[in-house]
Structure formats: C-alpha cells, structure tokens
Backbone as a chain_set.jsonl record, in Angstrom:
{"seq": "RGEMTALAAGLQIKTAAMKCVAENTRFEGRILESRFEEIHSLAGKSIEEFDFVYQKSRNSVRMVEEHDELQAGSMRCLADGTTTVQARDIMQTAEENVRIDAEKISLG", "coords": {"N": [[-50.187, -47.642, -63.02], [-47.568, -47.206, -63.827], [-46.275, -44.157, -66.187], [-48.223, -41.558, -67.391], [-49.282, -39.825, -69.785], [-51.148, -37.149, -71.443], [-51.997, -34.913, -73.899], [-53.657, -32.678, -75.275], [-55.562, -29.884, -77.32], [-57.878, -29.252, -75.599], [-59.336, -30.088, -72.864], [-62.223, -31.337, -71.425], [-63.816, -32.87, -68.333], [-66.636, -34.38, -66.986], [-68.208, -35.122, -64.169], [-69.896, -36.913, -61.652], [-68.92, -36.724, -59.264], [-65.276, -36.513, -57.829], [-62.279, -37.608, -56.991], [-59.048, -36.967, -56.225], [-55.77, -37.987, -55.241], [-52.286, -37.653, -54.19], [-49.008, -37.649, -53.508], [-47.255, -35.261, -54.406], [-48.503, -32.381, -55.9], [-49.194, -30.332, -58.728], [-49.94, -27.332, -60.494], [-49.319, -25.378, -62.847], [-50.236, -22.616, -65.199], [-51.399, -20.406, -67.044], [-53.598, -18.154, -66.015], [-55.959, -19.105, -63.719], [-59.181, -20.078, -63.079], [-61.41, -20.34, -60.692], [-64.685, -21.685, -59.646], [-66.98, -21.399, -57.078], [-69.63, -22.923, -54.876], [-68.83, -23.531, -52.229], [-65.864, -23.214, -50.346], [-63.756, -25.506, -48.633], [-60.981, -26.359, -46.607], [-58.177, -27.497, -45.377], [-55.304, -27.642, -43.719], [-51.829, -28.381, -42.379], [-50.089, -26.36, -42.233], [-50.311, -22.908, -44.244], [-48.781, -21.422, -46.622], [-48.782, -18.432, -48.579], [-47.665, -16.287, -51.311], [-47.849, -13.363, -53.107], [-47.462, -10.778, -55.563], [-49.927, -8.891, -55.436], [-52.513, -8.725, -53.95], [-56.009, -8.676, -54.214], [-59.146, -8.486, -52.632], [-62.44, -8.6, -52.42], [-65.557, -8.936, -50.049], [-68.967, -9.479, -49.121], [-69.087, -10.09, -46.389], [-66.654, -10.14, -43.391], [-64.935, -12.174, -41.485], [-62.455, -13.592, -39.189], [-60.968, -15.519, -36.864], [-58.866, -15.688, -34.63], [-56.973, -18.445, -32.773], [-54.634, -17.659, -31.217], [-52.016, -15.898, -31.684], [-51.728, -13.105, -33.365], [-50.22, -11.295, -36.286], [-49.062, -8.547, -37.771], [-47.158, -6.797, -39.951], [-46.089, -4.007, -41.802], [-45.443, -1.477, -44.521], [-46.858, 0.563, -44.823], [-50.094, 2.236, -43.321], [-53.958, 1.936, -43.171], [-57.238, 2.429, -41.925], [-60.202, 2.066, -43.272], [-63.674, 3.471, -42.298], [-66.959, 3.414, -42.774], [-68.525, 3.459, -40.738], [-68.541, 2.956, -37.206], [-65.773, 2.192, -35.858], [-64.241, -0.236, -33.695], [-62.383, -1.235, -31.187], [-61.03, -3.482, -28.584], [-59.724, -4.501, -26.225], [-57.967, -5.843, -23.072], [-55.352, -4.549, -22.641], [-54.143, -1.995, -23.958], [-51.471, -0.897, -26.059], [-50.042, 1.994, -28.057], [-47.765, 3.427, -29.87], [-45.389, 5.935, -31.161], [-43.18, 7.247, -32.824], [-42.939, 9.884, -33.802], [-45.2, 12.234, -34.517], [-48.646, 12.132, -32.848], [-51.579, 12.259, -33.618], [-54.903, 12.967, -32.699], [-58.29, 13.789, -34.308], [-61.323, 15.127, -33.898], [-64.377, 16.38, -33.269], [-65.274, 15.426, -30.855], [-63.803, 14.472, -27.608], [-63.402, 11.861, -25.233], [-62.308, 10.389, -22.425], [-61.418, 8.262, -19.725]], "CA": [[-48.942, -48.236, -62.239], [-46.702, -46.1, -65.055], [-46.584, -42.969, -66.105], [-49.342, -41.157, -68.182], [-49.339, -38.245, -70.559], [-52.169, -36.218, -72.488], [-51.559, -34.161, -74.954], [-54.127, -32.132, -76.244], [-55.825, -28.564, -77.076], [-58.939, -29.159, -74.344], [-59.658, -31.281, -72.316], [-63.312, -31.038, -70.531], [-63.918, -33.628, -67.331], [-67.972, -33.945, -65.993], [-68.294, -36.301, -63.35], [-70.48, -36.568, -60.117], [-67.596, -36.979, -57.866], [-63.89, -36.887, -58.721], [-61.113, -37.527, -56.018], [-57.556, -36.507, -56.732], [-54.868, -38.1, -54.208], [-51.076, -37.548, -54.69], [-48.442, -37.331, -52.839], [-47.416, -33.757, -54.804], [-49.462, -32.261, -56.733], [-48.55, -28.953, -59.446], [-50.589, -26.489, -61.404], [-48.741, -24.345, -64.207], [-50.881, -22.365, -66.226], [-51.071, -18.536, -67.183], [-55.222, -17.672, -65.643], [-56.848, -20.268, -63.194], [-60.557, -19.213, -62.447], [-62.543, -21.729, -60.087], [-66.276, -20.86, -59.142], [-67.507, -22.855, -55.87], [-70.351, -22.892, -54.011], [-68.474, -23.217, -51.096], [-64.701, -24.291, -50.643], [-63.261, -25.946, -47.35], [-59.172, -26.27, -46.846], [-57.411, -28.064, -44.108], [-53.928, -27.877, -43.854], [-50.995, -27.77, -41.309], [-49.467, -24.884, -42.626], [-50.502, -21.939, -45.269], [-47.573, -20.429, -47.099], [-48.919, -17.525, -49.627], [-46.864, -15.165, -51.26], [-48.391, -12.154, -53.937], [-47.329, -9.494, -55.572], [-50.99, -8.077, -55.16], [-53.615, -9.131, -53.525], [-57.218, -7.946, -53.82], [-60.271, -9.41, -51.839], [-63.939, -8.382, -52.044], [-66.459, -9.645, -49.683], [-69.711, -8.424, -48.396], [-69.107, -9.557, -44.924], [-65.595, -11.136, -42.785], [-64.982, -12.474, -39.916], [-61.346, -13.638, -39.273], [-60.466, -15.759, -35.847], [-57.284, -16.326, -34.228], [-56.832, -18.403, -31.365], [-53.534, -17.294, -30.127], [-51.299, -14.479, -31.676], [-52.167, -12.517, -35.151], [-49.425, -10.124, -36.224], [-49.329, -7.592, -39.456], [-45.998, -5.513, -40.654], [-46.646, -3.343, -43.525], [-44.728, -0.203, -44.726], [-47.682, 1.762, -44.309], [-51.547, 0.866, -43.227], [-54.644, 2.581, -43.399], [-58.602, 1.441, -41.919], [-61.351, 3.692, -43.6], [-64.995, 2.515, -42.621], [-68.483, 4.579, -42.849], [-69.269, 3.798, -39.362], [-67.92, 2.705, -35.962], [-64.454, 1.07, -35.311], [-64.431, -0.654, -32.029], [-60.908, -1.793, -30.541], [-61.499, -4.086, -27.66], [-58.88, -5.415, -25.419], [-57.518, -5.58, -21.813], [-54.742, -3.275, -22.812], [-54.062, -1.093, -25.661], [-50.492, 0.324, -26.434], [-49.612, 2.564, -29.006], [-46.446, 4.064, -29.477], [-45.501, 6.705, -32.333], [-41.925, 7.899, -32.697], [-42.762, 11.239, -33.955], [-46.373, 12.832, -33.627], [-49.668, 11.511, -32.531], [-53.116, 13.206, -34.089], [-56.074, 12.817, -33.116], [-58.74, 15.35, -34.743], [-62.61, 15.243, -33.496], [-65.314, 17.061, -32.394], [-65.465, 15.343, -28.906], [-62.967, 13.462, -27.093], [-64.174, 11.323, -23.743], [-61.191, 10.025, -21.962], [-61.761, 8.185, -18.821]], "C": [[-47.242, -47.523, -62.93], [-47.068, -44.827, -65.247], [-47.651, -42.734, -67.151], [-49.455, -39.858, -68.659], [-50.233, -38.41, -71.387], [-51.846, -35.219, -72.428], [-52.845, -33.649, -75.449], [-54.925, -30.622, -76.291], [-57.121, -28.94, -76.19], [-58.898, -30.069, -74.413], [-61.235, -30.973, -71.159], [-63.562, -32.552, -69.524], [-65.599, -33.179, -66.959], [-67.882, -34.959, -65.712], [-69.562, -35.446, -61.999], [-69.843, -36.502, -58.779], [-66.375, -37.201, -58.144], [-62.978, -36.507, -57.422], [-59.418, -37.45, -56.615], [-56.696, -36.872, -55.533], [-53.578, -38.501, -54.991], [-50.429, -36.996, -54.086], [-48.075, -35.811, -53.064], [-47.984, -33.557, -55.637], [-49.021, -30.534, -57.242], [-49.554, -28.608, -60.33], [-49.861, -25.598, -61.843], [-49.775, -24.416, -64.868], [-50.908, -20.521, -66.364], [-52.624, -18.009, -65.98], [-55.769, -19.082, -65.325], [-57.988, -19.537, -62.404], [-61.054, -20.541, -61.995], [-63.775, -20.797, -60.009], [-66.59, -22.11, -58.323], [-68.41, -21.974, -55.177], [-70.037, -22.146, -52.67], [-67.206, -23.748, -50.783], [-64.105, -24.253, -49.047], [-61.805, -26.331, -47.415], [-59.067, -26.936, -45.029], [-56.201, -28.035, -44.046], [-53.068, -27.504, -42.973], [-50.333, -26.651, -41.06], [-50.135, -24.103, -44.238], [-49.4, -21.357, -45.764], [-48.164, -19.82, -48.426], [-48.095, -16.371, -50.054], [-47.582, -15.012, -52.887], [-47.514, -11.404, -54.068], [-48.347, -8.419, -55.151], [-51.596, -8.824, -54.892], [-54.877, -8.068, -53.356], [-58.916, -8.619, -53.501], [-61.056, -8.802, -51.646], [-64.934, -8.722, -51.327], [-67.739, -8.951, -49.313], [-69.944, -8.492, -46.835], [-67.52, -10.494, -44.752], [-65.35, -11.231, -41.767], [-63.509, -13.729, -40.032], [-61.105, -14.322, -37.338], [-59.529, -16.263, -35.049], [-57.078, -16.747, -32.862], [-55.778, -18.048, -30.389], [-52.57, -16.203, -30.422], [-51.804, -13.872, -33.728], [-51.18, -11.014, -35.333], [-49.406, -9.642, -37.908], [-48.073, -6.652, -39.213], [-46.452, -5.436, -41.884], [-45.74, -2.09, -43.167], [-45.217, 0.858, -44.18], [-48.952, 1.323, -43.986], [-52.412, 1.941, -42.844], [-56.068, 1.782, -43.346], [-59.429, 2.505, -42.542], [-62.788, 2.326, -42.917], [-66.173, 3.64, -42.336], [-69.198, 4.417, -41.86], [-68.069, 3.293, -38.228], [-66.777, 1.351, -36.15], [-64.423, 0.818, -34.127], [-63.058, -1.658, -31.671], [-61.652, -2.411, -29.297], [-60.605, -4.644, -26.908], [-58.485, -4.937, -23.602], [-56.488, -4.286, -21.63], [-54.062, -2.853, -23.619], [-52.736, -0.696, -25.16], [-50.302, 0.897, -27.684], [-48.714, 3.538, -29.136], [-45.782, 4.627, -31.09], [-43.546, 7.502, -31.73], [-42.224, 9.277, -33.024], [-44.29, 11.836, -33.344], [-47.533, 11.472, -33.864], [-50.88, 12.676, -32.831], [-54.292, 12.749, -33.737], [-56.967, 13.904, -33.723], [-60.425, 14.538, -34.746], [-63.549, 16.233, -32.88], [-65.77, 17.149, -30.937], [-64.478, 14.221, -28.747], [-63.305, 13.002, -25.799], [-62.602, 10.437, -23.601], [-61.83, 9.206, -20.235], [-63.029, 7.143, -18.55]], "O": [[-46.129, -47.488, -62.405], [-48.013, -44.318, -64.643], [-47.994, -43.713, -67.813], [-49.707, -38.889, -67.943], [-50.365, -39.43, -72.062], [-51.474, -34.545, -71.467], [-53.248, -34.43, -76.311], [-54.935, -30.082, -75.185], [-57.529, -27.955, -76.806], [-58.629, -30.885, -75.294], [-61.063, -30.348, -70.112], [-63.439, -33.534, -70.257], [-65.91, -32.015, -66.702], [-67.568, -35.862, -66.487], [-69.888, -34.312, -61.648], [-70.228, -36.285, -57.63], [-66.207, -38.221, -58.813], [-62.94, -35.385, -56.916], [-58.98, -38.125, -57.546], [-56.815, -36.048, -54.626], [-53.514, -39.255, -55.961], [-50.745, -35.839, -53.809], [-48.422, -35.016, -52.191], [-48.173, -34.49, -56.416], [-48.637, -29.676, -56.447], [-50.092, -29.511, -60.972], [-49.677, -24.738, -60.982], [-50.358, -25.441, -65.222], [-50.349, -19.694, -65.643], [-52.234, -17.371, -65.002], [-56.002, -19.979, -66.136], [-57.89, -18.734, -61.475], [-61.12, -21.573, -62.663], [-63.86, -19.589, -60.225], [-66.533, -23.304, -58.618], [-68.249, -20.785, -54.902], [-70.424, -21.101, -52.146], [-67.227, -24.972, -50.907], [-64.011, -23.223, -48.38], [-61.459, -26.674, -48.545], [-59.705, -26.79, -43.987], [-55.92, -28.994, -44.765], [-53.218, -26.358, -42.55], [-50.06, -26.098, -39.994], [-50.367, -24.811, -45.218], [-49.015, -20.499, -44.969], [-48.112, -20.551, -49.415], [-47.82, -15.502, -49.226], [-47.823, -15.933, -53.668], [-46.727, -11.131, -53.161], [-48.012, -7.341, -54.66], [-51.46, -9.889, -55.493], [-54.885, -7.033, -52.69], [-59.612, -9.162, -54.359], [-60.893, -8.112, -50.639], [-65.768, -9.003, -52.187], [-67.626, -7.734, -49.17], [-70.54, -7.688, -46.119], [-67.16, -11.311, -45.6], [-65.537, -10.307, -40.976], [-63.553, -14.63, -40.869], [-61.094, -13.411, -36.51], [-59.523, -17.478, -34.853], [-56.993, -15.969, -31.911], [-55.866, -18.081, -29.161], [-52.24, -15.514, -29.457], [-52.059, -14.386, -34.817], [-51.349, -9.96, -34.72], [-49.681, -10.291, -38.917], [-48.074, -5.826, -38.3], [-46.947, -6.208, -42.706], [-45.379, -1.723, -42.049], [-44.719, 1.737, -43.477], [-49.2, 0.144, -44.236], [-51.91, 2.888, -42.239], [-56.349, 0.874, -44.129], [-59.286, 3.702, -42.293], [-62.882, 1.1, -42.984], [-66.005, 4.636, -41.633], [-70.308, 4.94, -41.757], [-66.865, 3.296, -38.484], [-66.884, 0.157, -36.43], [-64.6, 1.763, -33.358], [-63.005, -2.832, -32.04], [-62.749, -1.961, -28.964], [-60.847, -5.848, -26.999], [-58.746, -3.845, -23.097], [-56.622, -3.341, -20.853], [-53.18, -3.596, -24.048], [-52.649, -0.207, -24.034], [-50.438, 0.066, -28.582], [-48.88, 4.567, -28.479], [-45.705, 3.851, -32.043], [-43.068, 7.991, -30.706], [-41.56, 10.02, -32.301], [-44.57, 11.916, -32.148], [-47.488, 10.444, -34.539], [-50.96, 13.772, -32.275], [-54.825, 12.014, -34.568], [-56.467, 15.028, -33.698], [-60.677, 13.564, -35.455], [-63.199, 16.835, -31.865], [-66.249, 18.005, -30.193], [-64.333, 13.271, -29.517], [-63.563, 13.951, -25.059], [-61.963, 9.975, -24.545], [-62.762, 9.798, -19.689], [-63.493, 7.017, -17.417]]}, "num_chains": 1, "name": "protein.A"}
C-alpha cells in the first residue's frame, strides 16, 4: 500500500509470467537492451523523438489506413531492383530542376 524502494548493485528476476500495471511508468538508464521473439504494442497515440534512428530488417511492411506524411530536409531512396509507385493520381512539383536519366522512357 505504501512505497517500496530497492537499492542494489544488481537485480535479476526470473519468472514464467510477469505483469506490471501502473498509472505511470518511467525507466531511466544509460543503455537499454531488449531481446524478444515477438513484440506486440497497442497504443492510442505513440510519440517518439530521437536524434538518430537506424533500423535494419530483412523485410518491412507498413499499412496506413488514412494519411501518411513525411517531411524531410532531403530524401534519398535506393533500390537494387524495381521501385513501383501506384496511385489514382500522382503530382510531383519541383521549384527548379527535374532530371530523368534512363536508357528508355515510356509515357502513356
């Protein structure tokens, strides 16, 4: 019912199941390392702020039901194979130059 404080040089917990329920949860530290077979997250809103993000995966799929927006100072997309963009309408606008460099260009 009151407050519990534990202070130790190390702490290990081994259990078959663990549940933590709290109104507010805060973790602080210098390094967080986690290893899971699967991660399931469900949130009404997710806000993440990083100075740098590096993600590496074998495959990646993202589905957005309504609106997806990216704002960047610059952007680069590289693909070893084919890049496909499919939409009902596509609008591309450049304030200065548009360059298309290819052996063959098909329109229409």
